[in-house]
Amino acid sequence: MGGLRNNYISRDQGIMVAVSFLGLMIFCYIAGLPLLIPLLVFFLGVHLFFFKKLNSKIFLPLSLFLVIIISLSYFFKTSLHLSYFYLPIASIPMLAMLLFNDVQVSLMMAFISASMAGLIFGFDLSQMLIFFLGGIAGSYKVRDARTRGVLIEAGIFVSLIQIIGAVMTSPVVNKATLTFIMKTVGLNGLICAFVVIATSKVFETIFREITNFTLLELSDTSQPLLKRMVVEAPGSYHHSLIVSNLSEAAADAIDANSLLVRVGAYYHDIGKMVHPEYFTENQMMIGNKHDELEPSMSRLVIFNHVKEGIELAHKYRLNQRIIDFIPEHHGTSIMHYFYQKALAGQSDGEALDEKDYRYPGPKPQSKETAIVMLADSVEGATRAMDEHTPQRIEDTVRKVINNKFIDGQLDECNLTLREIDLIAATFVRVLSAMYHGRIKYPEKSNANNPKKSSKEDTHPRSTDQ
């Protein structure tokens, strides 16, 4: 699930790129492979970096994929003496799609994988196009896949497309030719599917990326962290569920990664488990602990839930994409309540720096973490309202989001003004449905005892509206 982050390359990364390019050239020269291969890889990297503006970290896994397909092609040809029809070329773009969820990157990997295999095996343009089309078919089929059964379906789809391509490019189509195509090209798609199933978790771990399959596993309420949160901080857990619902709906509205947003919202406040009694949503039977503390001490307790959340996430080995939600959902926002309380108790001549009451950040770096930030703030603000009418909910949502925008919290993510407006409209719709009014049912009269108090009425009232 690669990202559009920085558009610069450090000195160390430049050296790594140069060494990788030189190593590939040496390998191709020794193996007797065309030197056009490293040149093709080089221009692919240039395009991805300067025109696609991808994070430079994505180059290492993509380079490894290309090295794998080159090595496999060379091994098939020289050692195994197997036909190139058994080479799992389509598995490379399928893995790229699963890991980085980027159509352009996946299509480019389909093209360059088929081209490299063609250069090594020496097959013609029509055969290269067959594998290229198979790679495209596989990558589109696994996009947004949430069950591993989709991978088998993708393999069958790759086989079907490659069979059609082989039949259309074959000069003579008879029973023998069709049988050969079915046994080789048709089997190739299933081989690709099994390669992806067997290696996706391995590459996910190596590259520290996260796929939809892992996200679904993390969303299971039987996960140890979520089970702990239910017991130790039930109010924070319920808050996280509401934030996840808001965030997922908003992510769908702007075509962001809704599954990542939902799971990130589940874990964004796990640090509150360490001292749950200091957070309002968990203060059910006790008073406000902060009434007994100075604002400076309250500030430290609230600050620490971010640090403690990150430590818990590392302890339970959560992926970095999930950990990012913990500090970024606060950004560098100010803790207004404690800052105002500190100002009110400030003595004459005492200096008070606003920065001391701001979270350490960083600000949201992606659309997904920005959505959770807005949902978290909006949920807290609407929960504190006395009256939940649709108009008041909308006014509150717009005010909260506008304040975040003015405060510069959305400066480092790539949300557009149109997307921010869609997010606000989605929040209003979901919260209005959540706090919808209920019909007040009349008290049931009691003919035998008309003076009987309504409190003594043991008949349950309907709550289906």
Short mmCIF file of C-alpha atoms in Angstrom, two decimals:
data_model
loop_
_atom_site.label_atom_id
_atom_site.label_comp_id
_atom_site.label_asym_id
_atom_site.label_seq_id
_atom_site.Cartn_x
_atom_site.Cartn_y
_atom_site.Cartn_z
CA MET A 1 0.00 0.00 0.00
CA GLY A 2 2.72 2.37 -1.00
CA GLY A 3 2.39 6.07 -0.60
CA LEU A 4 2.82 9.40 -2.31
CA ARG A 5 5.17 10.97 0.18
CA ASN A 6 8.45 12.69 -0.56
CA ASN A 7 9.82 13.68 -3.97
CA TYR A 8 13.49 13.77 -3.09
CA ILE A 9 16.19 11.18 -2.79
CA SER A 10 18.84 11.16 -0.10
CA ARG A 11 22.54 10.61 -0.67
CA ASP A 12 22.40 7.09 0.82
CA GLN A 13 19.41 6.18 -1.33
CA GLY A 14 21.22 7.54 -4.40
CA ILE A 15 24.22 5.36 -3.64
CA MET A 16 21.94 2.33 -3.16
CA VAL A 17 20.26 2.96 -6.52
CA ALA A 18 23.61 3.34 -8.28
CA VAL A 19 25.02 0.16 -6.72
CA SER A 20 21.84 -1.78 -7.59
CA PHE A 21 21.97 -0.58 -11.20
CA LEU A 22 25.68 -1.45 -11.50
CA GLY A 23 25.10 -4.88 -9.92
CA LEU A 24 22.29 -5.63 -12.36
CA MET A 25 24.50 -4.63 -15.28
CA ILE A 26 27.30 -6.93 -14.08
CA PHE A 27 24.85 -9.83 -13.57
CA CYS A 28 23.41 -9.41 -17.08
CA TYR A 29 26.89 -9.19 -18.61
CA ILE A 30 28.15 -12.34 -16.86
CA ALA A 31 24.96 -14.26 -17.62
CA GLY A 32 25.05 -13.19 -21.26
CA LEU A 33 21.72 -11.39 -20.96
CA PRO A 34 20.86 -8.24 -22.93
CA LEU A 35 22.16 -5.04 -21.32
CA LEU A 36 18.86 -3.52 -22.35
CA ILE A 37 17.41 -5.05 -19.15
CA PRO A 38 19.18 -2.74 -16.64
CA LEU A 39 18.46 0.23 -18.92
CA LEU A 40 14.75 -0.66 -18.89
CA VAL A 41 14.81 -0.96 -15.10
CA PHE A 42 16.55 2.40 -14.81
CA PHE A 43 13.96 4.26 -16.86
CA LEU A 44 11.17 2.54 -14.95
CA GLY A 45 12.63 3.91 -11.72
CA VAL A 46 12.99 7.39 -13.21
CA HIS A 47 9.34 7.39 -14.26
CA LEU A 48 8.07 6.15 -10.90
CA PHE A 49 10.17 8.64 -8.94
CA PHE A 50 9.87 11.86 -10.92
CA PHE A 51 6.49 11.45 -12.63
CA LYS A 52 4.55 9.09 -10.35
CA LYS A 53 6.24 10.70 -7.31
CA LEU A 54 6.31 7.48 -5.33
CA ASN A 55 8.09 7.10 -2.03
CA SER A 56 11.67 6.05 -2.72
CA LYS A 57 11.22 3.14 -0.26
CA ILE A 58 9.06 1.37 -2.82
CA PHE A 59 12.03 0.93 -5.17
CA LEU A 60 13.64 -1.81 -3.08
CA PRO A 61 10.69 -4.26 -3.24
CA LEU A 62 10.06 -3.48 -6.91
CA SER A 63 13.73 -4.04 -7.69
CA LEU A 64 13.66 -7.33 -5.81
CA PHE A 65 10.62 -8.46 -7.82
CA LEU A 66 12.47 -7.71 -11.05
CA VAL A 67 15.58 -9.53 -9.85
CA ILE A 68 13.39 -12.52 -8.99
CA ILE A 69 11.74 -12.66 -12.43
CA ILE A 70 15.11 -12.23 -14.18
CA SER A 71 16.71 -14.95 -12.06
CA LEU A 72 13.76 -17.31 -12.52
CA SER A 73 13.78 -16.78 -16.28
CA TYR A 74 17.52 -17.46 -16.45
CA PHE A 75 17.17 -20.55 -14.19
CA PHE A 76 14.25 -21.94 -16.22
CA LYS A 77 16.21 -21.55 -19.44
CA THR A 78 19.66 -22.76 -18.41
CA SER A 79 19.15 -25.26 -15.57
CA LEU A 80 15.59 -26.58 -15.60
CA HIS A 81 15.17 -26.39 -19.38
CA LEU A 82 11.48 -25.75 -18.83
CA SER A 83 9.21 -23.95 -21.24
CA TYR A 84 8.60 -20.27 -20.51
CA PHE A 85 4.90 -21.10 -20.44
CA TYR A 86 5.44 -22.31 -16.86
CA LEU A 87 7.11 -19.08 -15.76
CA PRO A 88 4.80 -17.28 -13.22
CA ILE A 89 5.17 -13.84 -14.80
CA ALA A 90 1.71 -12.60 -13.79
CA SER A 91 2.49 -13.23 -10.11
CA ILE A 92 4.80 -10.18 -10.08
CA PRO A 93 2.12 -7.56 -10.93
CA MET A 94 -0.38 -9.41 -8.72
CA LEU A 95 1.98 -9.16 -5.73
CA ALA A 96 2.67 -5.50 -6.54
CA MET A 97 -1.06 -4.76 -6.51
CA LEU A 98 -1.63 -6.58 -3.22
CA LEU A 99 1.27 -4.86 -1.47
CA PHE A 100 1.06 -1.33 -2.86
CA ASN A 101 -2.52 -1.05 -4.15
CA ASP A 102 -1.40 1.09 -7.09
CA VAL A 103 -2.77 0.32 -10.56
CA GLN A 104 -0.07 2.17 -12.48
CA VAL A 105 2.76 0.49 -10.60
CA SER A 106 1.15 -2.91 -11.13
CA LEU A 107 0.66 -2.35 -14.87
CA MET A 108 4.24 -1.21 -15.26
CA MET A 109 5.44 -4.31 -13.41
CA ALA A 110 3.31 -6.45 -15.75
CA PHE A 111 4.93 -4.83 -18.78
CA ILE A 112 8.50 -4.94 -17.58
CA SER A 113 8.22 -8.53 -16.23
CA ALA A 114 6.89 -9.78 -19.57
CA SER A 115 9.54 -7.77 -21.43
CA MET A 116 12.42 -9.11 -19.36
CA ALA A 117 11.25 -12.70 -19.66
CA GLY A 118 10.94 -12.14 -23.40
CA LEU A 119 14.46 -10.73 -23.65
CA ILE A 120 15.91 -13.69 -21.75
CA PHE A 121 13.92 -16.45 -23.47
CA GLY A 122 13.85 -14.72 -26.85
CA PHE A 123 10.14 -15.14 -27.52
CA ASP A 124 8.40 -12.82 -29.96
CA LEU A 125 6.15 -9.79 -29.41
CA SER A 126 2.88 -11.75 -29.55
CA GLN A 127 4.02 -14.09 -26.77
CA MET A 128 5.20 -11.17 -24.68
CA LEU A 129 1.78 -9.53 -25.10
CA ILE A 130 0.07 -12.75 -23.93
CA PHE A 131 1.92 -12.61 -20.61
CA PHE A 132 1.48 -8.84 -20.38
CA LEU A 133 -2.29 -9.19 -20.75
CA GLY A 134 -2.28 -12.00 -18.20
CA GLY A 135 -0.44 -9.75 -15.75
CA ILE A 136 -2.95 -6.94 -16.29
CA ALA A 137 -5.87 -9.32 -15.78
CA GLY A 138 -4.38 -10.72 -12.58
CA SER A 139 -3.56 -7.34 -11.08
CA TYR A 140 -7.03 -5.95 -11.72
CA LYS A 141 -8.66 -9.06 -10.30
CA VAL A 142 -6.74 -8.94 -7.00
CA ARG A 143 -7.26 -5.22 -6.50
CA ASP A 144 -8.97 -4.63 -3.13
CA ALA A 145 -9.09 -8.41 -2.58
CA ARG A 146 -10.25 -9.24 0.94
CA THR A 147 -10.41 -13.03 0.79
CA ARG A 148 -7.75 -15.45 -0.40
CA GLY A 149 -10.32 -17.16 -2.59
CA VAL A 150 -10.09 -14.12 -4.86
CA LEU A 151 -6.49 -15.10 -5.60
CA ILE A 152 -7.63 -18.46 -7.00
CA GLU A 153 -10.25 -16.66 -9.08
CA ALA A 154 -7.51 -14.31 -10.31
CA GLY A 155 -5.39 -17.30 -11.35
CA ILE A 156 -8.29 -18.75 -13.34
CA PHE A 157 -8.90 -15.34 -14.92
CA VAL A 158 -5.22 -15.06 -15.90
CA SER A 159 -5.41 -18.52 -17.48
CA LEU A 160 -8.54 -17.59 -19.42
CA ILE A 161 -7.06 -14.33 -20.76
CA GLN A 162 -3.79 -16.00 -21.71
CA ILE A 163 -5.62 -18.86 -23.46
CA ILE A 164 -7.68 -16.37 -25.48
CA GLY A 165 -4.52 -14.45 -26.34
CA ALA A 166 -2.66 -17.61 -27.36
CA VAL A 167 -5.54 -18.80 -29.56
CA MET A 168 -5.85 -15.41 -31.24
CA THR A 169 -2.12 -15.22 -32.03
CA SER A 170 -1.72 -18.84 -33.10
CA PRO A 171 -1.47 -19.20 -36.90
CA VAL A 172 -3.16 -22.62 -36.88
CA VAL A 173 -5.74 -23.66 -34.30
CA ASN A 174 -6.45 -27.40 -34.23
CA LYS A 175 -7.03 -29.98 -31.53
CA ALA A 176 -3.33 -30.53 -30.89
CA THR A 177 -2.60 -26.80 -30.65
CA LEU A 178 -5.58 -26.22 -28.37
CA THR A 179 -4.54 -29.09 -26.10
CA PHE A 180 -1.01 -27.70 -25.84
CA ILE A 181 -2.34 -24.23 -25.02
CA MET A 182 -4.67 -25.57 -22.33
CA LYS A 183 -1.88 -27.60 -20.69
CA THR A 184 0.71 -24.83 -20.69
CA VAL A 185 -0.77 -21.35 -20.94
CA GLY A 186 -3.91 -22.39 -19.05
CA LEU A 187 -1.90 -23.95 -16.23
CA ASN A 188 0.28 -20.85 -15.97
CA GLY A 189 -2.46 -18.76 -14.34
CA LEU A 190 -3.02 -21.31 -11.59
CA ILE A 191 0.74 -21.50 -10.97
CA CYS A 192 0.77 -17.71 -10.58
CA ALA A 193 -2.10 -17.84 -8.10
CA PHE A 194 -0.37 -20.43 -5.90
CA VAL A 195 2.90 -18.47 -6.03
CA VAL A 196 1.07 -15.35 -4.81
CA ILE A 197 -0.73 -17.26 -2.04
CA ALA A 198 2.54 -18.85 -0.87
CA THR A 199 4.69 -15.71 -0.94
CA SER A 200 2.40 -12.74 -0.20
CA LYS A 201 2.79 -13.01 3.58
CA VAL A 202 6.55 -13.45 3.21
CA PHE A 203 6.95 -10.31 1.09
CA GLU A 204 4.55 -8.43 3.34
CA THR A 205 6.80 -9.19 6.32
CA ILE A 206 10.06 -8.48 4.49
CA PHE A 207 8.93 -5.14 3.07
CA ARG A 208 6.88 -4.17 6.17
CA GLU A 209 3.86 -3.49 4.01
CA ILE A 210 0.30 -4.47 4.88
CA THR A 211 -2.32 -6.19 2.74
CA ASN A 212 -6.08 -6.32 3.11
CA PHE A 213 -5.77 -9.87 4.45
CA THR A 214 -3.68 -8.70 7.41
CA LEU A 215 -5.95 -5.70 7.95
CA LEU A 216 -8.94 -8.02 8.21
CA GLU A 217 -7.05 -10.16 10.72
CA LEU A 218 -6.29 -7.04 12.80
CA SER A 219 -9.95 -5.99 12.74
CA ASP A 220 -10.99 -9.22 14.45
CA THR A 221 -12.16 -8.44 17.99
CA SER A 222 -10.32 -11.53 19.23
CA GLN A 223 -7.02 -9.71 18.66
CA PRO A 224 -5.19 -9.47 22.04
CA LEU A 225 -4.97 -5.67 22.06
CA LEU A 226 -8.65 -5.19 21.27
CA LYS A 227 -9.65 -7.79 23.89
CA ARG A 228 -7.57 -5.93 26.47
CA MET A 229 -9.16 -2.64 25.49
CA VAL A 230 -12.69 -3.99 25.96
CA VAL A 231 -11.86 -4.97 29.53
CA GLU A 232 -9.46 -2.21 30.60
CA ALA A 233 -10.84 0.82 28.74
CA PRO A 234 -14.39 0.03 27.59
CA GLY A 235 -15.30 3.66 27.04
CA SER A 236 -12.28 4.22 24.81
CA TYR A 237 -13.10 1.02 22.93
CA HIS A 238 -16.64 2.21 22.25
CA HIS A 239 -15.28 5.60 21.18
CA SER A 240 -12.91 3.83 18.77
CA LEU A 241 -15.80 1.89 17.24
CA ILE A 242 -17.74 5.09 16.55
CA VAL A 243 -14.64 6.77 15.12
CA SER A 244 -14.06 3.74 12.89
CA ASN A 245 -17.62 3.89 11.53
CA LEU A 246 -17.32 7.61 10.82
CA SER A 247 -13.88 7.23 9.28
CA GLU A 248 -14.78 4.28 7.07
CA ALA A 249 -17.83 6.08 5.65
CA ALA A 250 -15.74 9.20 4.96
CA ALA A 251 -12.95 7.15 3.34
CA ASP A 252 -15.49 5.51 1.02
CA ALA A 253 -16.83 8.94 0.08
CA ILE A 254 -13.43 10.19 -1.14
CA ASP A 255 -12.13 6.83 -2.43
CA ALA A 256 -9.44 6.45 0.24
CA ASN A 257 -8.40 3.11 1.76
CA SER A 258 -11.48 2.47 3.89
CA LEU A 259 -10.25 -0.81 5.38
CA LEU A 260 -6.95 0.75 6.50
CA VAL A 261 -8.89 3.67 8.00
CA ARG A 262 -11.23 1.36 9.90
CA VAL A 263 -8.42 -0.71 11.40
CA GLY A 264 -6.32 2.38 12.16
CA ALA A 265 -9.29 3.85 14.05
CA TYR A 266 -9.59 0.67 16.13
CA TYR A 267 -6.03 1.06 17.39
CA HIS A 268 -5.58 4.85 17.45
CA ASP A 269 -6.28 5.17 21.21
CA ILE A 270 -4.76 1.96 22.58
CA GLY A 271 -2.45 4.04 24.78
CA LYS A 272 -5.43 4.98 26.95
CA MET A 273 -5.40 1.44 28.37
CA VAL A 274 -2.41 2.32 30.56
CA HIS A 275 -4.30 4.97 32.58
CA PRO A 276 -7.94 4.70 31.43
CA GLU A 277 -9.37 6.53 34.43
CA TYR A 278 -7.87 9.83 33.23
CA PHE A 279 -10.01 9.91 30.07
CA THR A 280 -13.59 11.13 30.13
CA GLU A 281 -15.17 8.22 28.27
CA ASN A 282 -13.91 5.78 30.96
CA GLN A 283 -14.99 7.88 33.96
CA MET A 284 -18.35 6.19 34.41
CA MET A 285 -18.57 5.66 38.16
CA ILE A 286 -15.80 7.99 39.35
CA GLY A 287 -15.24 11.71 39.24
CA ASN A 288 -12.93 13.56 36.92
CA LYS A 289 -9.36 12.74 37.97
CA HIS A 290 -8.10 15.96 36.45
CA ASP A 291 -10.00 18.01 39.04
CA GLU A 292 -7.30 16.95 41.50
CA LEU A 293 -4.36 17.76 39.20
CA GLU A 294 -2.62 20.86 38.01
CA PRO A 295 -3.04 21.54 34.26
CA SER A 296 0.66 20.85 33.71
CA MET A 297 0.29 17.36 35.25
CA SER A 298 -2.89 16.67 33.28
CA ARG A 299 -1.02 17.68 30.14
CA LEU A 300 1.68 15.07 30.82
CA VAL A 301 -0.87 12.31 31.43
CA ILE A 302 -2.69 13.07 28.19
CA PHE A 303 0.56 13.41 26.23
CA ASN A 304 1.76 10.06 27.50
CA HIS A 305 -1.14 8.11 26.03
CA VAL A 306 0.37 8.71 22.58
CA LYS A 307 3.82 7.51 23.63
CA GLU A 308 2.37 4.55 25.53
CA GLY A 309 0.18 3.66 22.56
CA ILE A 310 3.19 3.52 20.25
CA GLU A 311 5.05 1.35 22.76
CA LEU A 312 2.11 -1.05 23.00
CA ALA A 313 1.84 -1.19 19.22
CA HIS A 314 5.52 -2.11 18.90
CA LYS A 315 5.17 -4.67 21.68
CA TYR A 316 2.33 -6.37 19.81
CA ARG A 317 4.20 -5.97 16.50
CA LEU A 318 1.64 -3.90 14.67
CA ASN A 319 2.55 -2.73 11.19
CA GLN A 320 3.94 0.79 10.89
CA ARG A 321 0.97 1.82 8.73
CA ILE A 322 -1.26 1.17 11.78
CA ILE A 323 1.17 2.75 14.26
CA ASP A 324 1.12 5.98 12.22
CA PHE A 325 -2.49 6.55 13.28
CA ILE A 326 -1.54 6.84 16.97
CA PRO A 327 0.50 10.10 16.87
CA GLU A 328 -0.92 11.49 13.63
CA HIS A 329 -4.56 11.46 14.72
CA HIS A 330 -3.65 14.25 17.16
CA GLY A 331 -1.05 15.93 14.97
CA THR A 332 0.20 19.07 16.70
CA SER A 333 -3.26 20.04 17.99
CA ILE A 334 -3.56 22.04 21.18
CA MET A 335 -5.29 20.65 24.27
CA HIS A 336 -7.75 23.52 24.60
CA TYR A 337 -9.33 22.50 27.90
CA PHE A 338 -6.10 22.23 29.87
CA TYR A 339 -4.54 25.21 28.11
CA GLN A 340 -7.51 27.40 29.04
CA LYS A 341 -7.45 26.00 32.57
CA ALA A 342 -3.76 26.86 32.84
CA LEU A 343 -4.43 30.38 31.55
CA ALA A 344 -7.21 30.85 34.12
CA GLY A 345 -4.91 29.81 36.96
CA GLN A 346 -1.95 31.78 35.69
CA SER A 347 -0.49 34.28 38.13
CA ASP A 348 0.66 37.75 37.11
CA GLY A 349 4.01 37.75 35.31
CA GLU A 350 4.01 33.97 34.81
CA ALA A 351 4.91 32.92 31.26
CA LEU A 352 2.82 30.24 29.58
CA ASP A 353 3.88 28.84 26.22
CA GLU A 354 1.09 27.51 24.01
CA LYS A 355 3.53 24.99 22.48
CA ASP A 356 3.73 23.20 25.83
CA TYR A 357 0.07 22.24 25.41
CA ARG A 358 0.37 20.98 21.85
CA TYR A 359 0.80 17.32 20.92
CA PRO A 360 4.26 16.47 19.54
CA GLY A 361 2.94 15.37 16.13
CA PRO A 362 3.63 14.67 13.38
CA LYS A 363 0.68 16.11 11.52
CA PRO A 364 -1.29 13.63 9.38
CA GLN A 365 0.85 12.48 6.46
CA SER A 366 -1.90 10.69 4.51
CA LYS A 367 -5.58 11.00 3.74
CA GLU A 368 -6.30 8.02 5.97
CA THR A 369 -4.72 9.40 9.15
CA ALA A 370 -6.25 12.83 8.47
CA ILE A 371 -9.72 11.29 8.25
CA VAL A 372 -9.26 9.58 11.63
CA MET A 373 -8.05 12.86 13.15
CA LEU A 374 -11.20 14.65 11.98
CA ALA A 375 -13.49 11.78 13.00
CA ASP A 376 -11.91 11.61 16.46
CA SER A 377 -12.41 15.35 17.06
CA VAL A 378 -15.91 15.40 15.63
CA GLU A 379 -17.04 12.39 17.69
CA GLY A 380 -15.85 13.99 20.92
CA ALA A 381 -17.47 17.33 20.12
CA THR A 382 -20.86 15.87 19.20
CA ARG A 383 -20.87 13.54 22.21
CA ALA A 384 -20.49 16.59 24.47
CA MET A 385 -23.53 18.33 22.93
CA ASP A 386 -26.69 18.72 25.01
CA GLU A 387 -29.07 18.53 22.06
CA HIS A 388 -28.39 16.45 18.95
CA THR A 389 -30.48 18.05 16.24
CA PRO A 390 -29.32 17.67 12.61
CA GLN A 391 -28.60 21.40 12.31
CA ARG A 392 -26.57 21.55 15.51
CA ILE A 393 -24.64 18.44 14.50
CA GLU A 394 -23.81 20.00 11.14
CA ASP A 395 -22.74 23.28 12.73
CA THR A 396 -20.48 21.44 15.18
CA VAL A 397 -18.93 19.20 12.51
CA ARG A 398 -18.20 22.14 10.20
CA LYS A 399 -16.75 24.19 13.05
CA VAL A 400 -14.43 21.38 14.24
CA ILE A 401 -13.14 20.62 10.74
CA ASN A 402 -12.68 24.32 9.97
CA ASN A 403 -10.67 24.79 13.16
CA LYS A 404 -8.37 21.88 12.23
CA PHE A 405 -7.89 23.38 8.78
CA ILE A 406 -7.11 26.86 10.13
CA ASP A 407 -4.73 25.39 12.71
CA GLY A 408 -2.72 23.84 9.85
CA GLN A 409 -3.31 20.23 10.88
CA LEU A 410 -4.19 19.22 7.29
CA ASP A 411 -1.20 20.93 5.66
CA GLU A 412 0.91 17.80 5.18
CA CYS A 413 -1.69 15.40 3.85
CA ASN A 414 -3.01 15.50 0.29
CA LEU A 415 -6.68 16.17 1.04
CA THR A 416 -8.35 18.62 -1.33
CA LEU A 417 -10.99 21.17 -0.31
CA ARG A 418 -13.61 19.16 -2.18
CA GLU A 419 -12.64 16.01 -0.27
CA ILE A 420 -12.77 17.88 3.06
CA ASP A 421 -16.29 19.03 2.21
CA LEU A 422 -17.30 15.45 1.33
CA ILE A 423 -15.85 14.21 4.62
CA ALA A 424 -17.82 16.82 6.57
CA ALA A 425 -21.06 15.95 4.75
CA THR A 426 -20.49 12.24 5.47
CA PHE A 427 -19.87 12.90 9.17
CA VAL A 428 -23.09 14.90 9.38
CA ARG A 429 -25.09 12.15 7.69
CA VAL A 430 -23.70 9.35 9.89
CA LEU A 431 -23.94 11.30 13.16
CA SER A 432 -27.47 12.49 12.39
CA ALA A 433 -28.52 8.87 11.88
CA MET A 434 -26.69 7.84 15.04
CA TYR A 435 -28.41 10.48 17.19
CA HIS A 436 -31.78 10.32 15.47
CA GLY A 437 -34.79 11.20 17.57
CA ARG A 438 -37.21 8.62 18.97
CA ILE A 439 -40.97 8.79 19.26
CA LYS A 440 -42.17 9.37 22.81
CA TYR A 441 -44.77 6.75 23.62
CA PRO A 442 -47.67 7.71 25.92
CA GLU A 443 -47.78 6.19 29.37
CA LYS A 444 -49.99 3.13 29.58
CA SER A 445 -53.05 3.89 31.69
CA ASN A 446 -54.03 1.65 34.55
CA ALA A 447 -57.83 1.48 35.03
CA ASN A 448 -57.59 -0.21 38.41
CA ASN A 449 -55.10 2.24 39.86
CA PRO A 450 -55.03 5.51 37.90
CA LYS A 451 -52.76 7.12 40.52
CA LYS A 452 -50.04 4.53 40.01
CA SER A 453 -46.72 6.20 39.23
CA SER A 454 -45.21 5.74 35.81
CA LYS A 455 -42.03 4.60 37.56
CA GLU A 456 -43.91 1.56 38.77
CA ASP A 457 -44.95 0.57 35.23
CA THR A 458 -43.07 -2.65 34.58
CA HIS A 459 -44.17 -3.00 30.94
CA PRO A 460 -41.19 -2.42 28.60
CA ARG A 461 -41.59 0.22 25.90
CA SER A 462 -40.70 -0.36 22.29
CA THR A 463 -37.35 1.00 21.12
CA ASP A 464 -37.62 0.03 17.49
CA GLN A 465 -37.67 3.65 16.23
#
